[in-house]
Amino acid sequence: MENRKPICLSHFPSVAWQLVEEGSENKEMSSRDGGENGLGQGDIRKPLLNTGSWYRLSSWRSSSMGMGSSAQVIREGAVSVIFCVLVVALGPIQFGFTAGYSSPTQTDIVADLNLSVSEFSLFGSLANVGAMVGAIACGQIAEYMGRKGSLMIAAIPNIIGWIFISFARDTAFLYMGRLIEGFGVGIISYTVPVYIAEISPQNMRGSLGAVNQLSVTIGILLAYLLGLFVNWRILAVLGALPCTILIPGLFFIPESPRWLAKMGMTDEFESSLQVLRGFDVDISSEVNDIKKAVASSSKRTTITFAALKRKRYWFPLMIGIGLLILQQLTGINGVLFYSTTIFESAGISSSNLATVGLGAIQVIATGVATWLMDKAGRRLLLIVSSLGMALSLILVSVSFFLEVVISEDSKVYTLLGILSLVGLVALVISYSLGVGAIPWLIMSEILPVSIKGLAGSIATFVNWLMSWAITMSANFLLDWSTGGTFTIYTVVTAFMVVFVSLWVPETKGRTLEEIQSSFR
């Protein structure tokens, strides 16, 4: 298809509608051109669900009817991309709300349903189990139903799960709701960072990608904060709101252009990219880069495990899985899930308020990381973040070791409690500056589009498996030795510094196609 010169369609509404009409007339020519560029549809499956055209047609139709506001609002590419990111960010907010829900509700749920501590611990862990199941399916769902389609599918079990929890009268409904909800979270945790990476311009991809983790921390903080004022049933109803809003919001954003290109949907691919970059922006260069990347990748829609043995596949997969495993083995989920217990061990009386404060600090620090992502670079931030975590964990572990041998009436004991609190705050800040957001961002950047479905499922499953293992083991480890637990986390975090320094590439300022071609 020949490249058109950039025009501002908000100034020429009739031209905008004419382009839509031309799509059907030139379908045969577009298909032939797509085949020449590796976008042929002959051996590629059609998506099972595609809602991309609805947005494109409705936006341009509004312009043609004299309602030029739609085109004017997204005339600047950044505005359009930011709007898309804000819509899909409702998914990670749901993710964070799920993670934070069990902390403020434990006492009330145990009392109302007469649960034992082990039964409630099982309730908390079932979200991770459901997420592991969702992780197994997420790659293929996102592959054949699109990024938007998979988010829509993920939102439904989330809503159903929260309804089950809110109406639970026994453990059956409580457990089932948590499991179903976790399934949706597993799909969200993979799809959102991939969608954001695939729609973002290279100079904004880091900052926009960090919005995923920022939204997770906002969800955690909302669960902590609202849990102080409403009972657990109402809190469960409130937990369903993000995905309830997400479903209609998905109809107002375009599908990932890179996914559309891979599926051979040439017209939709270029239209989606034009909407994202702005109607008066020349996208010809980016279109050609994406076409070349798709053409050079395998035309098969199914990549087998045997194909992952090739270095261009296993090396980026190893980096992605390694980062996601180490992210969990630093013990951060154990710290966040049992922060109230840890604060009590440190001698902090208002442990619930301290937990809310820790959540607020995490949001602020993640916001700073969002601003720094495209300035400092991913690799540098990861090294600084993991190094800061290691130093913080050393401070916490030493403080807890010394508290065991010092009298509680000593002033030194009080000082050690303050030091352990400072160490925990520094740990959360350091984690939020890089280790929290960047592993998901890098995973979505470095995996080639041809293996993203299978490899993304593997990486996401391993991450949730490690999350479950840390969440289940943290309580037992803390009972064994608080200082010893944080020492184990220190060793893992120190290894993460080495891992990042040796193997993780810098992806700042490079297109996805440039990053992925560097592994060939």
PDB file of N, CA, C and O in Angstrom, residues 231-273:
ATOM      1  N   ASN A 231     -17.117  -2.448  55.782  1.00  0.00           N
ATOM      2  CA  ASN A 231     -16.925  -3.856  56.113  1.00  0.00           C
ATOM      3  C   ASN A 231     -16.500  -4.643  54.879  1.00  0.00           C
ATOM      4  O   ASN A 231     -16.537  -4.140  53.757  1.00  0.00           O
ATOM      5  N   TRP A 232     -16.148  -5.898  55.102  1.00  0.00           N
ATOM      6  CA  TRP A 232     -15.520  -6.685  54.043  1.00  0.00           C
ATOM      7  C   TRP A 232     -16.455  -6.982  52.879  1.00  0.00           C
ATOM      8  O   TRP A 232     -16.005  -7.139  51.749  1.00  0.00           O
ATOM      9  N   ARG A 233     -17.761  -7.057  53.129  1.00  0.00           N
ATOM     10  CA  ARG A 233     -18.700  -7.336  52.040  1.00  0.00           C
ATOM     11  C   ARG A 233     -18.823  -6.125  51.108  1.00  0.00           C
ATOM     12  O   ARG A 233     -18.819  -6.269  49.880  1.00  0.00           O
ATOM     13  N   ILE A 234     -18.954  -4.948  51.681  1.00  0.00           N
ATOM     14  CA  ILE A 234     -19.038  -3.734  50.861  1.00  0.00           C
ATOM     15  C   ILE A 234     -17.726  -3.509  50.125  1.00  0.00           C
ATOM     16  O   ILE A 234     -17.712  -3.092  48.960  1.00  0.00           O
ATOM     17  N   LEU A 235     -16.612  -3.814  50.791  1.00  0.00           N
ATOM     18  CA  LEU A 235     -15.300  -3.657  50.148  1.00  0.00           C
ATOM     19  C   LEU A 235     -15.188  -4.580  48.927  1.00  0.00           C
ATOM     20  O   LEU A 235     -14.597  -4.201  47.909  1.00  0.00           O
ATOM     21  N   ALA A 236     -15.776  -5.770  49.007  1.00  0.00           N
ATOM     22  CA  ALA A 236     -15.772  -6.686  47.865  1.00  0.00           C
ATOM     23  C   ALA A 236     -16.587  -6.121  46.703  1.00  0.00           C
ATOM     24  O   ALA A 236     -16.197  -6.249  45.537  1.00  0.00           O
ATOM     25  N   VAL A 237     -17.726  -5.484  47.015  1.00  0.00           N
ATOM     26  CA  VAL A 237     -18.531  -4.856  45.960  1.00  0.00           C
ATOM     27  C   VAL A 237     -17.743  -3.731  45.290  1.00  0.00           C
ATOM     28  O   VAL A 237     -17.741  -3.590  44.065  1.00  0.00           O
ATOM     29  N   LEU A 238     -17.055  -2.930  46.101  1.00  0.00           N
ATOM     30  CA  LEU A 238     -16.232  -1.854  45.546  1.00  0.00           C
ATOM     31  C   LEU A 238     -15.104  -2.406  44.687  1.00  0.00           C
ATOM     32  O   LEU A 238     -14.686  -1.774  43.710  1.00  0.00           O
ATOM     33  N   GLY A 239     -14.630  -3.604  45.020  1.00  0.00           N
ATOM     34  CA  GLY A 239     -13.563  -4.221  44.245  1.00  0.00           C
ATOM     35  C   GLY A 239     -13.977  -4.563  42.823  1.00  0.00           C
ATOM     36  O   GLY A 239     -13.122  -4.690  41.934  1.00  0.00           O
ATOM     37  N   ALA A 240     -15.275  -4.725  42.595  1.00  0.00           N
ATOM     38  CA  ALA A 240     -15.755  -5.060  41.254  1.00  0.00           C
ATOM     39  C   ALA A 240     -15.861  -3.842  40.341  1.00  0.00           C
ATOM     40  O   ALA A 240     -16.021  -3.986  39.124  1.00  0.00           O
ATOM     41  N   LEU A 241     -15.776  -2.633  40.898  1.00  0.00           N
ATOM     42  CA  LEU A 241     -15.991  -1.421  40.103  1.00  0.00           C
ATOM     43  C   LEU A 241     -14.961  -1.207  38.992  1.00  0.00           C
ATOM     44  O   LEU A 241     -15.335  -0.842  37.867  1.00  0.00           O
ATOM     45  N   PRO A 242     -13.643  -1.389  39.230  1.00  0.00           N
ATOM     46  CA  PRO A 242     -12.685  -1.129  38.145  1.00  0.00           C
ATOM     47  C   PRO A 242     -12.970  -1.920  36.874  1.00  0.00           C
ATOM     48  O   PRO A 242     -12.957  -1.367  35.769  1.00  0.00           O
ATOM     49  N   CYS A 243     -13.245  -3.219  37.021  1.00  0.00           N
ATOM     50  CA  CYS A 243     -13.508  -4.025  35.827  1.00  0.00           C
ATOM     51  C   CYS A 243     -14.888  -3.743  35.247  1.00  0.00           C
ATOM     52  O   CYS A 243     -15.095  -3.917  34.037  1.00  0.00           O
ATOM     53  N   THR A 244     -15.822  -3.306  36.074  1.00  0.00           N
ATOM     54  CA  THR A 244     -17.139  -2.918  35.566  1.00  0.00           C
ATOM     55  C   THR A 244     -17.020  -1.702  34.650  1.00  0.00           C
ATOM     56  O   THR A 244     -17.728  -1.592  33.643  1.00  0.00           O
ATOM     57  N   ILE A 245     -16.119  -0.789  34.980  1.00  0.00           N
ATOM     58  CA  ILE A 245     -15.872   0.389  34.140  1.00  0.00           C
ATOM     59  C   ILE A 245     -14.993   0.035  32.950  1.00  0.00           C
ATOM     60  O   ILE A 245     -15.133   0.589  31.852  1.00  0.00           O
ATOM     61  N   LEU A 246     -14.085  -0.934  33.141  1.00  0.00           N
ATOM     62  CA  LEU A 246     -13.146  -1.319  32.083  1.00  0.00           C
ATOM     63  C   LEU A 246     -13.858  -1.865  30.849  1.00  0.00           C
ATOM     64  O   LEU A 246     -13.482  -1.537  29.713  1.00  0.00           O
ATOM     65  N   ILE A 247     -14.889  -2.675  31.037  1.00  0.00           N
ATOM     66  CA  ILE A 247     -15.554  -3.331  29.909  1.00  0.00           C
ATOM     67  C   ILE A 247     -16.077  -2.325  28.884  1.00  0.00           C
ATOM     68  O   ILE A 247     -15.735  -2.408  27.700  1.00  0.00           O
ATOM     69  N   PRO A 248     -16.917  -1.339  29.274  1.00  0.00           N
ATOM     70  CA  PRO A 248     -17.335  -0.364  28.251  1.00  0.00           C
ATOM     71  C   PRO A 248     -16.186   0.506  27.763  1.00  0.00           C
ATOM     72  O   PRO A 248     -16.172   0.945  26.609  1.00  0.00           O
ATOM     73  N   GLY A 249     -15.188   0.769  28.620  1.00  0.00           N
ATOM     74  CA  GLY A 249     -14.058   1.595  28.209  1.00  0.00           C
ATOM     75  C   GLY A 249     -13.262   0.987  27.072  1.00  0.00           C
ATOM     76  O   GLY A 249     -12.689   1.707  26.244  1.00  0.00           O
ATOM     77  N   LEU A 250     -13.222  -0.350  26.989  1.00  0.00           N
ATOM     78  CA  LEU A 250     -12.460  -1.017  25.939  1.00  0.00           C
ATOM     79  C   LEU A 250     -12.996  -0.728  24.546  1.00  0.00           C
ATOM     80  O   LEU A 250     -12.265  -0.831  23.559  1.00  0.00           O
ATOM     81  N   PHE A 251     -14.270  -0.354  24.441  1.00  0.00           N
ATOM     82  CA  PHE A 251     -14.853  -0.065  23.132  1.00  0.00           C
ATOM     83  C   PHE A 251     -14.425   1.302  22.593  1.00  0.00           C
ATOM     84  O   PHE A 251     -14.711   1.631  21.450  1.00  0.00           O
ATOM     85  N   PHE A 252     -13.761   2.084  23.416  1.00  0.00           N
ATOM     86  CA  PHE A 252     -13.368   3.429  22.992  1.00  0.00           C
ATOM     87  C   PHE A 252     -11.871   3.554  22.730  1.00  0.00           C
ATOM     88  O   PHE A 252     -11.364   4.658  22.557  1.00  0.00           O
ATOM     89  N   ILE A 253     -11.168   2.437  22.705  1.00  0.00           N
ATOM     90  CA  ILE A 253      -9.733   2.468  22.422  1.00  0.00           C
ATOM     91  C   ILE A 253      -9.433   1.490  21.289  1.00  0.00           C
ATOM     92  O   ILE A 253     -10.143   0.495  21.108  1.00  0.00           O
ATOM     93  N   PRO A 254      -8.384   1.747  20.508  1.00  0.00           N
ATOM     94  CA  PRO A 254      -8.039   0.847  19.402  1.00  0.00           C
ATOM     95  C   PRO A 254      -7.294  -0.393  19.878  1.00  0.00           C
ATOM     96  O   PRO A 254      -6.706  -0.403  20.966  1.00  0.00           O
ATOM     97  N   GLU A 255      -7.319  -1.413  19.050  1.00  0.00           N
ATOM     98  CA  GLU A 255      -6.558  -2.631  19.319  1.00  0.00           C
ATOM     99  C   GLU A 255      -5.072  -2.367  19.078  1.00  0.00           C
ATOM    100  O   GLU A 255      -4.699  -1.401  18.406  1.00  0.00           O
ATOM    101  N   SER A 256      -4.211  -3.199  19.650  1.00  0.00           N
ATOM    102  CA  SER A 256      -2.768  -3.081  19.436  1.00  0.00           C
ATOM    103  C   SER A 256      -2.435  -3.198  17.955  1.00  0.00           C
ATOM    104  O   SER A 256      -2.773  -4.205  17.317  1.00  0.00           O
ATOM    105  N   PRO A 257      -1.780  -2.190  17.357  1.00  0.00           N
ATOM    106  CA  PRO A 257      -1.450  -2.273  15.923  1.00  0.00           C
ATOM    107  C   PRO A 257      -0.503  -3.414  15.607  1.00  0.00           C
ATOM    108  O   PRO A 257      -0.588  -4.012  14.525  1.00  0.00           O
ATOM    109  N   ARG A 258       0.408  -3.741  16.509  1.00  0.00           N
ATOM    110  CA  ARG A 258       1.352  -4.825  16.240  1.00  0.00           C
ATOM    111  C   ARG A 258       0.644  -6.178  16.227  1.00  0.00           C
ATOM    112  O   ARG A 258       1.001  -7.068  15.469  1.00  0.00           O
ATOM    113  N   TRP A 259      -0.336  -6.340  17.095  1.00  0.00           N
ATOM    114  CA  TRP A 259      -1.107  -7.577  17.058  1.00  0.00           C
ATOM    115  C   TRP A 259      -1.928  -7.664  15.770  1.00  0.00           C
ATOM    116  O   TRP A 259      -1.996  -8.718  15.139  1.00  0.00           O
ATOM    117  N   LEU A 260      -2.537  -6.556  15.369  1.00  0.00           N
ATOM    118  CA  LEU A 260      -3.303  -6.530  14.122  1.00  0.00           C
ATOM    119  C   LEU A 260      -2.412  -6.849  12.923  1.00  0.00           C
ATOM    120  O   LEU A 260      -2.813  -7.568  12.007  1.00  0.00           O
ATOM    121  N   ALA A 261      -1.176  -6.327  12.942  1.00  0.00           N
ATOM    122  CA  ALA A 261      -0.236  -6.607  11.856  1.00  0.00           C
ATOM    123  C   ALA A 261       0.107  -8.084  11.808  1.00  0.00           C
ATOM    124  O   ALA A 261       0.158  -8.697  10.740  1.00  0.00           O
ATOM    125  N   LYS A 262       0.348  -8.671  12.960  1.00  0.00           N
ATOM    126  CA  LYS A 262       0.683 -10.092  13.001  1.00  0.00           C
ATOM    127  C   LYS A 262      -0.469 -10.941  12.503  1.00  0.00           C
ATOM    128  O   LYS A 262      -0.270 -11.977  11.853  1.00  0.00           O
ATOM    129  N   MET A 263      -1.706 -10.520  12.779  1.00  0.00           N
ATOM    130  CA  MET A 263      -2.877 -11.276  12.358  1.00  0.00           C
ATOM    131  C   MET A 263      -3.228 -11.036  10.892  1.00  0.00           C
ATOM    132  O   MET A 263      -4.202 -11.573  10.389  1.00  0.00           O
ATOM    133  N   GLY A 264      -2.454 -10.200  10.203  1.00  0.00           N
ATOM    134  CA  GLY A 264      -2.683  -9.962   8.791  1.00  0.00           C
ATOM    135  C   GLY A 264      -3.794  -8.984   8.496  1.00  0.00           C
ATOM    136  O   GLY A 264      -4.264  -8.900   7.360  1.00  0.00           O
ATOM    137  N   MET A 265      -4.222  -8.216   9.485  1.00  0.00           N
ATOM    138  CA  MET A 265      -5.323  -7.259   9.303  1.00  0.00           C
ATOM    139  C   MET A 265      -4.732  -5.903   8.944  1.00  0.00           C
ATOM    140  O   MET A 265      -4.632  -4.989   9.766  1.00  0.00           O
ATOM    141  N   THR A 266      -4.315  -5.760   7.695  1.00  0.00           N
ATOM    142  CA  THR A 266      -3.520  -4.620   7.247  1.00  0.00           C
ATOM    143  C   THR A 266      -4.242  -3.287   7.413  1.00  0.00           C
ATOM    144  O   THR A 266      -3.676  -2.318   7.921  1.00  0.00           O
ATOM    145  N   ASP A 267      -5.486  -3.217   6.957  1.00  0.00           N
ATOM    146  CA  ASP A 267      -6.223  -1.955   7.046  1.00  0.00           C
ATOM    147  C   ASP A 267      -6.408  -1.531   8.499  1.00  0.00           C
ATOM    148  O   ASP A 267      -6.190  -0.368   8.866  1.00  0.00           O
ATOM    149  N   GLU A 268      -6.839  -2.489   9.326  1.00  0.00           N
ATOM    150  CA  GLU A 268      -7.061  -2.182  10.737  1.00  0.00           C
ATOM    151  C   GLU A 268      -5.766  -1.794  11.438  1.00  0.00           C
ATOM    152  O   GLU A 268      -5.746  -0.917  12.307  1.00  0.00           O
ATOM    153  N   PHE A 269      -4.674  -2.464  11.054  1.00  0.00           N
ATOM    154  CA  PHE A 269      -3.360  -2.179  11.638  1.00  0.00           C
ATOM    155  C   PHE A 269      -2.956  -0.723  11.397  1.00  0.00           C
ATOM    156  O   PHE A 269      -2.589   0.004  12.328  1.00  0.00           O
ATOM    157  N   GLU A 270      -3.041  -0.255  10.165  1.00  0.00           N
ATOM    158  CA  GLU A 270      -2.643   1.110   9.857  1.00  0.00           C
ATOM    159  C   GLU A 270      -3.610   2.127  10.470  1.00  0.00           C
ATOM    160  O   GLU A 270      -3.183   3.192  10.927  1.00  0.00           O
ATOM    161  N   SER A 271      -4.887   1.806  10.476  1.00  0.00           N
ATOM    162  CA  SER A 271      -5.864   2.722  11.063  1.00  0.00           C
ATOM    163  C   SER A 271      -5.642   2.869  12.566  1.00  0.00           C
ATOM    164  O   SER A 271      -5.701   3.971  13.116  1.00  0.00           O
ATOM    165  N   SER A 272      -5.380   1.744  13.245  1.00  0.00           N
ATOM    166  CA  SER A 272      -5.122   1.779  14.683  1.00  0.00           C
ATOM    167  C   SER A 272      -3.890   2.616  14.998  1.00  0.00           C
ATOM    168  O   SER A 272      -3.898   3.454  15.911  1.00  0.00           O
ATOM    169  N   LEU A 273      -2.822   2.411  14.222  1.00  0.00           N
ATOM    170  CA  LEU A 273      -1.590   3.157  14.452  1.00  0.00           C
ATOM    171  C   LEU A 273      -1.794   4.653  14.190  1.00  0.00           C
ATOM    172  O   LEU A 273      -1.263   5.497  14.913  1.00  0.00           O
TER     173      LEU A 273
END
